[in-house]
């Protein structure tokens, strides 16, 4: 099950990386960064660790991975981060909030709206924590490459 | 005398191109500063916003010059950002004369985008994949794949038209939701919500949101706010598009039954 999730999230992220004109040699790595974020989220969420924690940790791992790749491949981290973030972005939340608003189920609409905001805030924290790690540490760690 | 001006123009042009293709503020500012330093300009000031660059060099000397650029928010092109990044690296390592830099900048500008058929296919694959990841079945994956491809085709058809960005998001999300109702009405056993969620993924403002966070992190609050509002407005428009279509559908269904 996890393998299928990994492969599909990788393919989907890669497809999006191509839409954003990622450099040809980085397509696979962009896909990999998306898959890593999604798998961390998926495993944590299914172990009942909660939406906020799962999203934060997944975003954190994904951002660290992007920054590491950036050093190794001499590319801007943006290339991997912008592609890889997509599986975590709350597209579903936007849909359900709108849906329940229209169908008049205000309690569900409220909870989905809050959930969407929670995911967004979790992504913010994940990225902030990961960028708080100094660049020089990463450079040192991967300086040999 | 014209020398300072040429260097500043090059630096600002490279910054302009990076910003236009979706680089974050800090990177653009850093790039312009590094290029100016590499060509031995000591006195300068650079200020970059999400949609503008202000730069001046050698203000207290005879060849003082300054430059302002207005850059509208646009689509992201990671390939160009990456190529410009490499160009900047080479300039900073003194491996690139001024005239070569101009040629290479032109090369970066004319980097080809992936072929249209590939982008249509990718939009479909991405939509289908996300429909599956968010809990859809294989049938939902298939329909999201089809709708995703149609969405990209519609985007190509619309790309010439001058429509506000928000109007486009609204229109596209209505289009996607309306199409997703077709298999539902035809009686195919689908989860219509998963199809829509997959197919709106190409519209979701993940990039604007991420860029906004990074701008805030680097202390560029104004630019961060611009991108954040862009992301919020796009999200609202997507939600409105979904809402409008479902409202009409329910009204029609209620009327017929």
Coordinates of C-alpha atoms in Angstrom, one line a residue:
Chain A
X1 CA 0.0 0.0 0.0
X2 CA 2.8 2.4 1.0
X3 CA 4.7 1.5 -2.1
X4 CA 1.7 2.4 -4.3
X5 CA 1.3 5.7 -2.5
X6 CA 5.0 6.4 -2.9
X7 CA 5.0 5.7 -6.6
X8 CA 1.8 7.6 -7.4
X9 CA 2.8 10.7 -5.3
X10 CA 6.2 10.6 -7.1
X11 CA 4.6 10.4 -10.6
X12 CA 2.0 13.1 -9.8
X13 CA 4.7 15.5 -8.4
X14 CA 6.9 14.9 -11.3
X15 CA 4.0 15.7 -13.7
X16 CA 3.6 19.0 -11.8
X17 CA 7.3 19.7 -11.9
X18 CA 7.2 19.4 -15.7
X19 CA 4.2 21.9 -15.7
X20 CA 6.4 24.4 -13.9
X21 CA 9.2 23.8 -16.4
X22 CA 11.6 22.3 -13.9
X23 CA 15.0 21.6 -15.5
X24 CA 14.9 18.3 -17.4
X25 CA 17.7 16.6 -15.3
X26 CA 15.9 17.4 -12.1
X27 CA 12.4 15.9 -12.9
X28 CA 13.0 12.7 -11.1
X29 CA 14.4 14.4 -8.0
X30 CA 11.5 16.8 -7.9
X31 CA 9.2 13.8 -8.0
X32 CA 11.2 12.2 -5.2
X33 CA 10.9 15.3 -2.9
X34 CA 7.1 15.2 -3.4
X35 CA 7.0 11.5 -2.6
X36 CA 9.1 11.9 0.5
X37 CA 6.8 14.7 1.8
X38 CA 3.7 12.7 1.1
X39 CA 4.9 9.4 2.6
X40 CA 6.0 11.0 5.8
X41 CA 2.6 12.7 6.0
X42 CA 0.8 9.5 5.1
X43 CA 2.5 7.2 7.6
X44 CA 2.3 9.7 10.4
X45 CA -1.4 10.5 9.7
X46 CA -2.3 6.8 9.7
X47 CA -0.6 6.3 13.0
X48 CA -3.0 8.9 14.5
X49 CA -0.3 11.5 15.1
X50 CA -2.7 14.3 14.0
X51 CA -3.1 16.5 11.0
X52 CA -1.0 19.4 12.3
X53 CA 2.0 17.3 13.5
X54 CA 2.0 15.1 10.4
X55 CA 1.9 18.1 8.0
X56 CA 4.6 20.0 9.9
X57 CA 7.0 17.1 10.0
X58 CA 6.3 16.2 6.4
X59 CA 7.0 19.8 5.2
X60 CA 10.1 19.9 7.4
X61 CA 11.5 16.7 5.9
X62 CA 10.6 17.8 2.4
X63 CA 12.3 21.2 2.9
X64 CA 15.4 19.7 4.4
X65 CA 15.5 17.3 1.5
X66 CA 15.2 20.1 -1.0
X67 CA 17.9 22.1 0.6
X68 CA 20.2 19.1 0.7
X69 CA 19.6 18.4 -3.0
X70 CA 20.2 22.1 -3.7
X71 CA 23.7 21.9 -2.3
X72 CA 24.5 18.6 -4.0
X73 CA 23.0 19.4 -7.4
X74 CA 24.0 23.1 -7.3
X75 CA 20.4 24.2 -8.0
X76 CA 18.2 26.7 -6.2
X77 CA 16.2 24.8 -3.4
X78 CA 13.1 26.4 -4.9
X79 CA 13.2 23.9 -7.8
X80 CA 12.5 21.0 -5.5
X81 CA 10.5 22.7 -2.8
X82 CA 7.9 24.3 -5.1
X83 CA 7.3 21.0 -6.9
X84 CA 7.4 18.8 -3.8
X85 CA 5.0 20.9 -1.7
X86 CA 2.0 20.1 -3.9
X87 CA 0.9 16.8 -2.3
X88 CA 0.7 18.6 1.1
X89 CA -1.2 21.7 -0.1
X90 CA -4.8 21.7 1.2
X91 CA -6.6 21.5 -2.1
X92 CA -9.1 19.0 -0.7
X93 CA -9.8 21.4 2.2
X94 CA -10.7 24.3 -0.2
X95 CA -13.1 22.0 -2.0
X96 CA -14.9 20.6 1.1
X97 CA -15.2 24.1 2.7
X98 CA -16.9 25.4 -0.4
X99 CA -19.0 22.3 -0.7
X100 CA -20.4 22.3 2.8
X101 CA -20.9 26.1 2.7
X102 CA -23.2 25.6 -0.3
X103 CA -25.0 22.6 1.0
X104 CA -25.7 24.5 4.2
X105 CA -23.9 22.2 6.6
X106 CA -22.3 25.0 8.6
X107 CA -20.7 22.8 11.3
X108 CA -18.9 20.7 8.7
X109 CA -18.0 23.8 6.7
X110 CA -16.5 25.4 9.8
X111 CA -14.5 22.3 10.7
X112 CA -13.2 21.9 7.1
X113 CA -12.3 25.5 6.9
X114 CA -10.4 25.3 10.2
X115 CA -8.7 22.2 9.0
X116 CA -7.6 24.0 5.8
X117 CA -6.1 26.8 7.9
X118 CA -4.4 24.3 10.2
X119 CA -2.7 22.6 7.3
X120 CA -1.6 26.0 5.9
X121 CA -0.2 27.0 9.2
X122 CA 1.6 23.6 9.6
X123 CA 3.2 24.1 6.2
X124 CA 4.4 27.5 7.3
X125 CA 6.0 26.1 10.5
X126 CA 7.5 23.1 8.6
X127 CA 9.2 25.4 6.1
X128 CA 10.3 28.0 8.8
X129 CA 11.9 25.3 11.0
X130 CA 13.7 23.7 8.0
X131 CA 15.1 27.1 6.9
X132 CA 16.2 27.9 10.4
X133 CA 19.0 25.4 10.0
X134 CA 22.0 27.3 8.9
X135 CA 23.2 26.9 5.3
X136 CA 26.8 26.4 6.5
X137 CA 25.8 23.2 8.3
X138 CA 24.3 21.8 5.1
X139 CA 27.4 22.9 3.1
X140 CA 29.7 21.2 5.6
X141 CA 27.7 18.0 5.7
X142 CA 27.6 17.7 1.9
X143 CA 30.8 19.5 1.1
X144 CA 32.4 16.3 -0.1
X145 CA 30.1 15.9 -3.0
Chain B
X1 CA 31.4 56.3 -18.0
X2 CA 28.8 54.1 -19.7
X3 CA 30.4 51.2 -17.9
X4 CA 28.6 51.5 -14.6
X5 CA 25.3 51.8 -16.4
X6 CA 25.9 48.7 -18.5
X7 CA 26.8 46.6 -15.4
X8 CA 23.7 47.9 -13.5
X9 CA 21.5 47.2 -16.5
X10 CA 22.8 43.6 -16.7
X11 CA 22.4 43.0 -13.0
X12 CA 18.8 44.4 -13.0
X13 CA 17.9 42.5 -16.2
X14 CA 19.0 39.2 -14.6
X15 CA 17.1 40.1 -11.5
X16 CA 14.1 41.1 -13.5
X17 CA 14.1 37.7 -15.4
X18 CA 14.4 35.8 -12.1
X19 CA 11.6 37.6 -10.4
X20 CA 9.4 37.3 -13.5
X21 CA 9.8 33.5 -13.4
X22 CA 9.0 33.2 -9.7
X23 CA 12.2 33.4 -7.7
X24 CA 11.9 34.6 -4.1
X25 CA 12.8 38.1 -3.2
X26 CA 15.9 37.3 -1.2
X27 CA 17.4 35.4 -4.1
X28 CA 16.8 38.2 -6.6
X29 CA 18.2 40.8 -4.2
X30 CA 21.2 38.6 -3.5
X31 CA 21.8 38.0 -7.2
X32 CA 21.8 41.6 -8.2
X33 CA 24.1 42.5 -5.3
X34 CA 26.5 39.7 -6.2
X35 CA 26.7 40.7 -9.8
X36 CA 27.4 44.3 -9.0
X37 CA 30.1 43.2 -6.6
X38 CA 31.6 40.8 -9.1
X39 CA 32.0 43.7 -11.6
X40 CA 33.6 45.8 -8.8
X41 CA 30.9 48.3 -8.1
X42 CA 31.3 49.3 -4.5
X43 CA 28.5 51.7 -3.9
X44 CA 25.0 50.5 -4.6
X45 CA 21.5 50.0 -3.2
X46 CA 19.1 47.4 -4.3
X47 CA 15.5 47.0 -3.2
X48 CA 13.3 44.3 -4.6
X49 CA 9.5 43.8 -4.2
X50 CA 7.3 41.0 -5.6
X51 CA 6.5 43.2 -8.6
X52 CA 9.3 45.6 -8.9
X53 CA 13.1 46.2 -8.7
X54 CA 14.8 49.5 -7.6
X55 CA 18.5 49.8 -7.9
X56 CA 21.1 52.4 -8.0
X57 CA 24.9 52.4 -8.3
X58 CA 27.7 54.9 -7.7
X59 CA 25.4 57.5 -6.5
X60 CA 28.1 59.9 -5.3
X61 CA 30.2 59.6 -8.4
X62 CA 29.9 61.2 -11.8
X63 CA 28.6 58.1 -13.5
X64 CA 25.7 57.7 -11.1
X65 CA 22.8 55.8 -12.4
X66 CA 19.6 54.2 -11.1
X67 CA 16.9 51.9 -12.5
X68 CA 13.3 50.9 -11.8
X69 CA 11.5 47.9 -13.2
X70 CA 7.9 47.0 -12.9
X71 CA 7.4 43.2 -13.1
X72 CA 3.9 41.8 -13.1
X73 CA 3.2 38.6 -11.1
X74 CA 3.4 35.7 -13.6
X75 CA 3.8 32.0 -14.2
X76 CA 6.7 30.0 -12.6
X77 CA 9.5 28.7 -14.8
X78 CA 11.9 26.7 -12.7
X79 CA 14.2 26.0 -15.6
X80 CA 14.9 29.6 -16.2
X81 CA 15.5 30.3 -12.5
X82 CA 18.0 27.4 -12.4
X83 CA 19.8 28.6 -15.6
X84 CA 20.0 32.2 -14.3
X85 CA 21.4 30.9 -11.0
X86 CA 24.1 29.1 -12.8
X87 CA 24.9 32.3 -14.8
X88 CA 25.2 34.3 -11.6
X89 CA 27.5 31.7 -10.1
X90 CA 29.8 31.9 -13.2
X91 CA 29.8 35.7 -13.1
X92 CA 30.7 35.7 -9.4
X93 CA 33.6 33.3 -10.0
X94 CA 34.8 35.8 -12.6
X95 CA 34.4 33.3 -15.4
X96 CA 32.1 35.4 -17.5
X97 CA 32.9 38.7 -19.2
X98 CA 30.3 41.4 -19.6
X99 CA 29.5 40.7 -23.2
X100 CA 29.3 36.9 -22.7
X101 CA 26.9 37.5 -19.8
X102 CA 24.5 39.3 -22.2
X103 CA 24.6 36.5 -24.7
X104 CA 24.0 34.0 -21.9
X105 CA 21.1 36.0 -20.5
X106 CA 19.5 36.0 -23.9
X107 CA 20.0 32.2 -24.0
X108 CA 18.3 31.9 -20.6
X109 CA 15.4 34.0 -21.8
X110 CA 14.7 31.8 -24.8
X111 CA 14.9 28.5 -23.0
X112 CA 12.1 26.4 -24.5
X113 CA 9.1 25.3 -22.4
X114 CA 8.2 21.6 -22.5
X115 CA 6.1 20.7 -25.5
X116 CA 2.4 21.4 -25.4
X117 CA 1.3 17.8 -25.6
X118 CA 3.6 16.9 -22.8
X119 CA 2.2 19.6 -20.6
X120 CA -1.4 18.5 -21.4
X121 CA -0.4 14.9 -20.5
X122 CA 1.3 16.0 -17.3
X123 CA -1.6 18.1 -16.2
X124 CA -3.8 15.0 -16.6
X125 CA -1.3 12.7 -14.8
X126 CA -0.9 15.1 -11.9
X127 CA -4.7 15.5 -11.6
X128 CA -5.3 11.8 -11.8
X129 CA -2.5 11.0 -9.3
X130 CA -3.8 13.5 -6.7
X131 CA -7.3 12.3 -7.1
X132 CA -6.0 8.8 -6.2
X133 CA -3.8 10.0 -3.3
X134 CA -6.7 11.9 -1.7
X135 CA -8.7 8.8 -1.5
X136 CA -10.2 8.2 -4.9
X137 CA -10.4 4.9 -6.7
X138 CA -9.1 3.9 -10.1
X139 CA -12.3 5.1 -11.9
X140 CA -11.9 8.5 -10.2
X141 CA -8.2 8.6 -11.2
X142 CA -9.3 8.0 -14.8
X143 CA -11.9 10.8 -14.9
X144 CA -9.6 13.2 -13.1
X145 CA -6.9 12.4 -15.7
X146 CA -9.3 13.3 -18.5
X147 CA -10.5 16.5 -16.9
X148 CA -7.0 17.5 -16.0
X149 CA -6.0 17.2 -19.7
X150 CA -9.1 19.2 -20.8
X151 CA -8.2 21.8 -18.2
X152 CA -4.7 22.3 -19.6
X153 CA -6.2 22.5 -23.2
X154 CA -8.6 25.2 -22.0
X155 CA -5.7 27.0 -20.4
X156 CA -3.8 27.0 -23.7
X157 CA -6.9 28.3 -25.5
X158 CA -7.4 31.0 -23.0
X159 CA -3.7 32.1 -22.7
X160 CA -4.1 34.8 -25.3
X161 CA -7.1 36.4 -23.7
X162 CA -6.6 39.2 -21.3
X163 CA -8.6 38.1 -18.3
X164 CA -7.9 38.9 -14.7
X165 CA -6.0 36.1 -12.9
X166 CA -8.8 35.7 -10.4
X167 CA -11.5 35.5 -13.1
X168 CA -9.4 32.8 -14.7
X169 CA -9.2 30.8 -11.5
X170 CA -12.9 31.1 -10.9
X171 CA -13.7 30.1 -14.5
X172 CA -11.3 27.1 -14.5
X173 CA -12.6 25.8 -11.2
X174 CA -16.2 26.1 -12.5
X175 CA -15.2 24.2 -15.6
X176 CA -13.6 21.4 -13.7
X177 CA -16.5 21.0 -11.3
X178 CA -19.0 21.1 -14.1
X179 CA -17.1 18.4 -16.0
X180 CA -16.9 16.2 -12.9
X181 CA -20.7 16.2 -12.7
X182 CA -21.0 14.5 -16.1
X183 CA -19.9 11.0 -15.0
X184 CA -21.9 11.4 -11.9
X185 CA -25.1 12.2 -13.8
X186 CA -24.4 9.4 -16.3
X187 CA -24.6 7.0 -13.4
X188 CA -20.9 5.9 -13.4
X189 CA -20.0 4.9 -9.8
X190 CA -17.6 7.7 -9.1
X191 CA -16.7 9.8 -6.1
X192 CA -17.3 13.2 -7.6
X193 CA -15.5 15.0 -4.8
X194 CA -12.3 13.1 -5.3
X195 CA -12.3 13.9 -9.0
X196 CA -12.8 17.6 -8.4
X197 CA -10.0 17.6 -5.7
X198 CA -7.6 16.0 -8.1
X199 CA -8.5 18.2 -11.0
X200 CA -8.3 21.5 -9.1
X201 CA -4.8 20.7 -8.0
X202 CA -3.2 22.5 -11.0
X203 CA -5.1 25.6 -9.9
X204 CA -4.3 25.5 -6.2
X205 CA -1.9 28.3 -5.2
X206 CA 0.8 26.1 -3.7
X207 CA 3.6 28.2 -5.3
X208 CA 2.3 31.6 -4.3
X209 CA 1.8 30.3 -0.7
X210 CA 5.3 28.7 -0.5
X211 CA 7.0 31.8 -1.9
X212 CA 5.1 34.0 0.5
X213 CA 6.3 31.9 3.5
X214 CA 9.9 32.2 2.3
X215 CA 9.6 35.9 1.8
X216 CA 8.3 36.3 5.3
X217 CA 11.1 34.2 6.6
X218 CA 13.7 36.4 5.0
X219 CA 12.0 39.5 6.4
X220 CA 10.5 40.7 3.2
X221 CA 7.1 41.3 4.8
X222 CA 5.6 43.5 2.0
X223 CA 6.4 40.9 -0.7
X224 CA 5.3 38.1 1.5
X225 CA 2.0 39.9 2.0
X226 CA 1.5 40.4 -1.8
X227 CA 2.0 36.7 -2.4
X228 CA -0.1 35.7 0.5
X229 CA -3.0 37.8 -0.7
X230 CA -2.5 36.3 -4.2
X231 CA -2.7 32.8 -2.7
X232 CA -5.8 33.6 -0.6
X233 CA -7.6 35.2 -3.4
X234 CA -6.9 32.3 -5.7
X235 CA -8.1 29.8 -3.1
X236 CA -11.3 31.9 -2.6
X237 CA -11.9 31.9 -6.4
X238 CA -11.4 28.2 -6.6
X239 CA -13.9 27.7 -3.7
X240 CA -16.4 30.1 -5.3
X241 CA -16.1 28.3 -8.6
X242 CA -16.8 24.9 -7.0
X243 CA -19.6 26.5 -4.9
X244 CA -21.4 28.1 -7.8
X245 CA -21.5 25.0 -10.0
X246 CA -22.7 22.8 -7.1
X247 CA -25.4 25.4 -6.3
X248 CA -26.7 25.4 -9.8
X249 CA -26.6 21.6 -10.0
X250 CA -28.6 21.2 -6.8
X251 CA -31.1 23.8 -7.9
X252 CA -31.5 21.9 -11.2
X253 CA -31.7 18.5 -9.6
X254 CA -34.3 19.9 -7.1
X255 CA -36.3 21.4 -9.9
X256 CA -36.4 18.2 -12.0
X257 CA -37.1 15.7 -9.2

